[in-house]
mmCIF file of C-alpha atoms in Angstrom:
data_model
loop_
_atom_site.group_PDB
_atom_site.id
_atom_site.type_symbol
_atom_site.label_atom_id
_atom_site.label_comp_id
_atom_site.label_asym_id
_atom_site.label_seq_id
_atom_site.Cartn_x
_atom_site.Cartn_y
_atom_site.Cartn_z
ATOM 1 C CA UNK N 1 0.085 0.125 0.124
ATOM 2 C CA UNK N 2 1.084 3.453 -0.471
ATOM 3 C CA UNK N 3 1.236 5.560 1.911
ATOM 4 C CA UNK N 4 0.261 9.386 2.009
ATOM 5 C CA UNK N 5 2.672 11.862 2.654
ATOM 6 C CA UNK N 6 1.329 14.697 4.796
ATOM 7 C CA UNK N 7 2.156 18.124 4.085
ATOM 8 C CA UNK N 8 4.420 20.122 6.327
ATOM 9 C CA UNK N 9 2.693 22.094 8.659
ATOM 10 C CA UNK N 10 2.483 26.037 7.821
ATOM 11 C CA UNK N 11 2.370 28.391 10.449
ATOM 12 C CA UNK N 12 -0.265 30.673 10.817
ATOM 13 C CA UNK N 13 0.880 34.292 10.058
ATOM 14 C CA UNK N 14 0.670 36.753 12.885
ATOM 15 C CA UNK N 15 -1.970 39.692 12.890
ATOM 16 C CA UNK N 16 0.650 42.234 12.625
ATOM 17 C CA UNK N 17 -1.850 45.098 11.461
ATOM 18 C CA UNK N 18 -2.412 48.446 13.307
ATOM 19 C CA UNK N 19 -6.069 49.611 13.485
ATOM 20 C CA UNK N 20 -6.158 53.094 12.226
ATOM 21 C CA UNK N 21 -8.429 54.534 14.604
ATOM 22 C CA UNK N 22 -10.319 57.704 13.837
ATOM 23 C CA UNK N 23 -9.865 60.701 16.058
ATOM 24 C CA UNK N 24 -13.350 60.913 18.222
ATOM 25 C CA UNK N 25 -15.202 64.252 17.373
ATOM 26 C CA UNK N 26 -17.483 65.992 19.828
ATOM 27 C CA UNK N 27 -20.960 67.365 18.927
ATOM 28 C CA UNK N 28 -22.311 70.019 21.155
ATOM 29 C CA UNK N 29 -26.016 71.475 21.089
ATOM 30 C CA UNK N 30 -27.851 73.211 23.310
ATOM 31 C CA UNK N 31 -32.147 73.283 24.482
ATOM 32 C CA UNK N 32 -32.583 77.117 23.411
ATOM 33 C CA UNK N 33 -34.762 77.669 19.932
ATOM 34 C CA UNK N 34 -34.957 81.516 20.442
ATOM 35 C CA UNK N 35 -32.029 83.603 19.193
ATOM 36 C CA UNK N 36 -31.192 84.975 22.734
ATOM 37 C CA UNK N 37 -32.276 83.824 26.082
ATOM 38 C CA UNK N 38 -31.742 85.268 29.774
ATOM 39 C CA UNK N 39 -31.946 82.040 31.777
ATOM 40 C CA UNK N 40 -29.822 78.829 32.290
ATOM 41 C CA UNK N 41 -28.564 76.794 28.833
ATOM 42 C CA UNK N 42 -27.994 73.549 28.841
ATOM 43 C CA UNK N 43 -25.235 72.156 26.302
ATOM 44 C CA UNK N 44 -25.190 68.365 25.395
ATOM 45 C CA UNK N 45 -21.989 67.051 24.473
ATOM 46 C CA UNK N 46 -22.180 64.009 22.370
ATOM 47 C CA UNK N 47 -19.055 61.899 21.254
ATOM 48 C CA UNK N 48 -19.049 59.941 17.922
ATOM 49 C CA UNK N 49 -17.184 57.105 19.891
ATOM 50 C CA UNK N 50 -17.253 56.171 23.437
ATOM 51 C CA UNK N 51 -14.754 58.323 24.991
ATOM 52 C CA UNK N 52 -13.467 58.423 28.842
ATOM 53 C CA UNK N 53 -11.823 61.100 30.918
ATOM 54 C CA UNK N 54 -14.248 63.950 30.007
ATOM 55 C CA UNK N 55 -14.485 66.273 33.308
ATOM 56 C CA UNK N 56 -16.273 69.684 34.082
ATOM 57 C CA UNK N 57 -12.569 70.734 34.586
ATOM 58 C CA UNK N 58 -11.807 70.337 30.880
ATOM 59 C CA UNK N 59 -14.640 72.673 29.960
ATOM 60 C CA UNK N 60 -13.969 76.130 29.089
ATOM 61 C CA UNK N 61 -16.802 78.634 29.348
ATOM 62 C CA UNK N 62 -17.136 82.616 28.054
ATOM 63 C CA UNK N 63 -20.177 85.064 29.363
ATOM 64 C CA UNK N 64 -21.234 82.099 32.118
ATOM 65 C CA UNK N 65 -20.652 80.007 34.745
ATOM 66 C CA UNK N 66 -20.970 76.022 34.795
ATOM 67 C CA UNK N 67 -24.090 75.285 37.410
ATOM 68 C CA UNK N 68 -24.031 71.409 37.224
ATOM 69 C CA UNK N 69 -21.872 68.800 34.850
ATOM 70 C CA UNK N 70 -23.967 65.172 34.371
ATOM 71 C CA UNK N 71 -21.896 62.645 32.504
ATOM 72 C CA UNK N 72 -23.744 60.804 29.914
ATOM 73 C CA UNK N 73 -23.479 57.126 28.969
ATOM 74 C CA UNK N 74 -20.782 57.070 26.367
ATOM 75 C CA UNK N 75 -18.592 59.490 27.961
ATOM 76 C CA UNK N 76 -20.458 62.490 26.766
ATOM 77 C CA UNK N 77 -22.216 65.389 29.379
ATOM 78 C CA UNK N 78 -25.024 67.676 29.809
ATOM 79 C CA UNK N 79 -23.646 71.130 30.944
ATOM 80 C CA UNK N 80 -25.931 73.932 32.535
ATOM 81 C CA UNK N 81 -24.273 77.113 32.125
ATOM 82 C CA UNK N 82 -25.827 80.368 33.457
ATOM 83 C CA UNK N 83 -25.257 83.282 31.585
ATOM 84 C CA UNK N 84 -23.409 86.144 33.185
ATOM 85 C CA UNK N 85 -25.676 89.157 34.420
ATOM 86 C CA UNK N 86 -25.552 92.240 32.225
ATOM 87 C CA UNK N 87 -24.519 90.655 29.158
ATOM 88 C CA UNK N 88 -25.853 91.330 25.608
ATOM 89 C CA UNK N 89 -23.822 88.731 23.206
ATOM 90 C CA UNK N 90 -23.002 85.286 23.414
ATOM 91 C CA UNK N 91 -22.428 82.165 25.947
ATOM 92 C CA UNK N 92 -19.861 79.702 24.621
ATOM 93 C CA UNK N 93 -18.850 76.360 26.127
ATOM 94 C CA UNK N 94 -15.809 74.957 24.676
ATOM 95 C CA UNK N 95 -13.972 71.719 24.955
ATOM 96 C CA UNK N 96 -9.987 71.674 23.969
ATOM 97 C CA UNK N 97 -8.560 68.957 22.256
ATOM 98 C CA UNK N 98 -7.421 65.938 24.216
ATOM 99 C CA UNK N 99 -9.782 66.387 27.152
ATOM 100 C CA UNK N 100 -11.236 63.019 26.530
ATOM 101 C CA UNK N 101 -9.662 59.892 24.990
ATOM 102 C CA UNK N 102 -11.376 57.155 22.822
ATOM 103 C CA UNK N 103 -12.507 54.130 24.895
ATOM 104 C CA UNK N 104 -11.160 52.119 21.807
ATOM 105 C CA UNK N 105 -7.856 52.968 20.314
ATOM 106 C CA UNK N 106 -7.196 55.670 23.084
ATOM 107 C CA UNK N 107 -6.877 58.639 20.630
ATOM 108 C CA UNK N 108 -7.463 61.848 22.100
ATOM 109 C CA UNK N 109 -11.001 63.726 21.335
ATOM 110 C CA UNK N 110 -10.647 66.769 18.988
ATOM 111 C CA UNK N 111 -11.673 70.174 20.282
ATOM 112 C CA UNK N 112 -15.175 71.411 20.011
ATOM 113 C CA UNK N 113 -17.281 74.938 20.792
ATOM 114 C CA UNK N 114 -20.655 75.860 20.302
ATOM 115 C CA UNK N 115 -22.323 79.243 21.431
ATOM 116 C CA UNK N 116 -25.839 80.702 22.260
ATOM 117 C CA UNK N 117 -27.035 84.417 22.004
ATOM 118 C CA UNK N 118 -27.611 85.548 25.300
ATOM 119 C CA UNK N 119 -29.230 88.672 26.801
ATOM 120 C CA UNK N 120 -29.137 89.246 30.460
ATOM 121 C CA UNK N 121 -28.855 93.451 30.291
ATOM 122 C CA UNK N 122 -31.977 95.316 30.751
ATOM 123 C CA UNK N 123 -33.148 98.193 29.697
ATOM 124 C CA UNK N 124 -31.957 101.628 31.107
ATOM 125 C CA UNK N 125 -34.754 103.947 31.821
ATOM 126 C CA UNK N 126 -33.598 107.714 32.725
ATOM 127 C CA UNK N 127 -34.804 111.395 33.137
ATOM 128 C CA UNK N 128 -38.131 110.237 34.187
ATOM 129 C CA UNK N 129 -40.322 113.540 34.807
ATOM 130 C CA UNK N 130 -44.026 114.450 35.804
ATOM 131 C CA UNK N 131 -45.992 117.048 34.797
ATOM 132 C CA UNK N 132 -49.931 117.917 35.174
ATOM 133 C CA UNK N 133 -50.831 119.767 31.986
ATOM 134 C CA UNK N 134 -54.122 122.084 31.934
ATOM 135 C CA UNK N 135 -55.500 121.640 28.350
ATOM 136 C CA UNK N 136 -58.791 123.824 29.218
ATOM 137 C CA UNK N 137 -59.024 127.084 26.979
ATOM 138 C CA UNK N 138 -59.231 129.374 28.901
ATOM 139 C CA UNK N 139 -57.332 127.715 31.410
ATOM 140 C CA UNK N 140 -58.907 126.729 34.397
ATOM 141 C CA UNK N 141 -56.225 125.879 36.825
ATOM 142 C CA UNK N 142 -57.254 122.065 37.104
ATOM 143 C CA UNK N 143 -55.516 119.926 35.076
ATOM 144 C CA UNK N 144 -56.698 117.459 32.444
ATOM 145 C CA UNK N 145 -54.029 114.899 32.224
ATOM 146 C CA UNK N 146 -50.659 113.771 33.690
ATOM 147 C CA UNK N 147 -47.928 113.628 31.200
ATOM 148 C CA UNK N 148 -44.740 111.471 31.997
ATOM 149 C CA UNK N 149 -41.575 111.916 30.018
ATOM 150 C CA UNK N 150 -38.728 109.519 30.214
ATOM 151 C CA UNK N 151 -35.764 107.998 27.776
ATOM 152 C CA UNK N 152 -35.318 104.353 27.475
ATOM 153 C CA UNK N 153 -31.980 103.039 26.037
ATOM 154 C CA UNK N 154 -33.772 99.702 24.149
ATOM 155 C CA UNK N 155 -36.276 100.796 21.218
ATOM 156 C CA UNK N 156 -37.268 96.767 21.353
ATOM 157 C CA UNK N 157 -38.219 97.105 25.030
ATOM 158 C CA UNK N 158 -41.977 97.319 25.879
ATOM 159 C CA UNK N 159 -42.402 100.475 27.938
ATOM 160 C CA UNK N 160 -45.285 100.610 30.301
ATOM 161 C CA UNK N 161 -46.631 103.630 32.843
ATOM 162 C CA UNK N 162 -49.101 102.976 35.767
ATOM 163 C CA UNK N 163 -50.231 105.194 37.927
ATOM 164 C CA UNK N 164 -50.624 104.621 41.840
ATOM 165 C CA UNK N 165 -53.826 102.677 41.620
ATOM 166 C CA UNK N 166 -52.786 100.476 38.616
ATOM 167 C CA UNK N 167 -53.899 103.276 35.915
ATOM 168 C CA UNK N 168 -52.436 102.923 32.741
ATOM 169 C CA UNK N 169 -50.947 105.477 30.466
ATOM 170 C CA UNK N 170 -50.854 105.918 26.723
ATOM 171 C CA UNK N 171 -46.943 105.338 26.018
ATOM 172 C CA UNK N 172 -45.924 106.852 22.655
ATOM 173 C CA UNK N 173 -42.000 106.860 21.283
ATOM 174 C CA UNK N 174 -39.338 106.690 21.012
ATOM 175 C CA UNK N 175 -38.358 109.711 18.861
ATOM 176 C CA UNK N 176 -34.723 109.766 17.489
ATOM 177 C CA UNK N 177 -33.090 110.443 20.812
ATOM 178 C CA UNK N 178 -34.881 107.704 22.439
ATOM 179 C CA UNK N 179 -37.410 109.839 24.612
ATOM 180 C CA UNK N 180 -41.175 108.681 25.040
ATOM 181 C CA UNK N 181 -43.945 110.145 26.456
ATOM 182 C CA UNK N 182 -47.001 108.442 28.279
ATOM 183 C CA UNK N 183 -50.202 110.493 28.975
ATOM 184 C CA UNK N 184 -52.690 109.785 31.640
ATOM 185 C CA UNK N 185 -56.396 111.127 31.387
ATOM 186 C CA UNK N 186 -58.038 112.226 33.373
ATOM 187 C CA UNK N 187 -55.070 113.685 35.350
ATOM 188 C CA UNK N 188 -53.580 111.910 38.283
ATOM 189 C CA UNK N 189 -53.746 113.677 41.603
ATOM 190 C CA UNK N 190 -50.993 116.124 42.421
ATOM 191 C CA UNK N 191 -47.368 114.340 43.663
ATOM 192 C CA UNK N 192 -49.036 110.660 42.962
ATOM 193 C CA UNK N 193 -46.195 107.903 42.085
ATOM 194 C CA UNK N 194 -45.746 106.661 39.086
ATOM 195 C CA UNK N 195 -43.881 103.654 37.924
ATOM 196 C CA UNK N 196 -42.172 103.054 34.727
ATOM 197 C CA UNK N 197 -41.272 99.430 33.477
ATOM 198 C CA UNK N 198 -39.402 98.216 30.406
ATOM 199 C CA UNK N 199 -39.423 94.636 29.299
ATOM 200 C CA UNK N 200 -37.204 93.514 26.627
ATOM 201 C CA UNK N 201 -37.701 90.493 23.865
ATOM 202 C CA UNK N 202 -35.479 88.502 26.208
ATOM 203 C CA UNK N 203 -37.754 88.719 29.015
ATOM 204 C CA UNK N 204 -35.205 91.667 31.229
ATOM 205 C CA UNK N 205 -37.211 93.762 33.519
ATOM 206 C CA UNK N 206 -36.428 97.476 34.476
ATOM 207 C CA UNK N 207 -38.531 99.594 36.854
#
């Protein structure tokens, strides 16, 4: 009988190929739909792959302070930022390069940032004067209306003027210099206190 000759064993080739892992990126979004807000902004940091090592200390904020940092599954986070007071501009959350690393492959994360418009600066009201006007002809020394004049620095704000018992004046303006006029008719009592209030589109209120 002829015997069979076994082929010599060929050693398995060692797997020496290195994986080219992509640098993980971070996507940052926020929960505000409006162009500007005067309230807290929640930023969501979402990585393109699972990461580790991201902490509040890694983050940089302009025109605001971090109120809370909540880690998310996958290594991202939800970050609540309180805008700085007296600011009309943008709050920005930035994550520098290398703030975290990929769980698989160990590559450092790329830098990322996101901004949201804020307005925490209330309108400024100045130069308030109250006048009693006698509009009778001839004058009878009895005022028929009370006129309140003031200046407001924000033409987008809504200005209201009320009397001591909730009376509401008719407000007109502004002129080219930012001056407003409010009229009560019939006239308020002499020396009656009036309240001038301004509310801007972001909700900031000044009296």
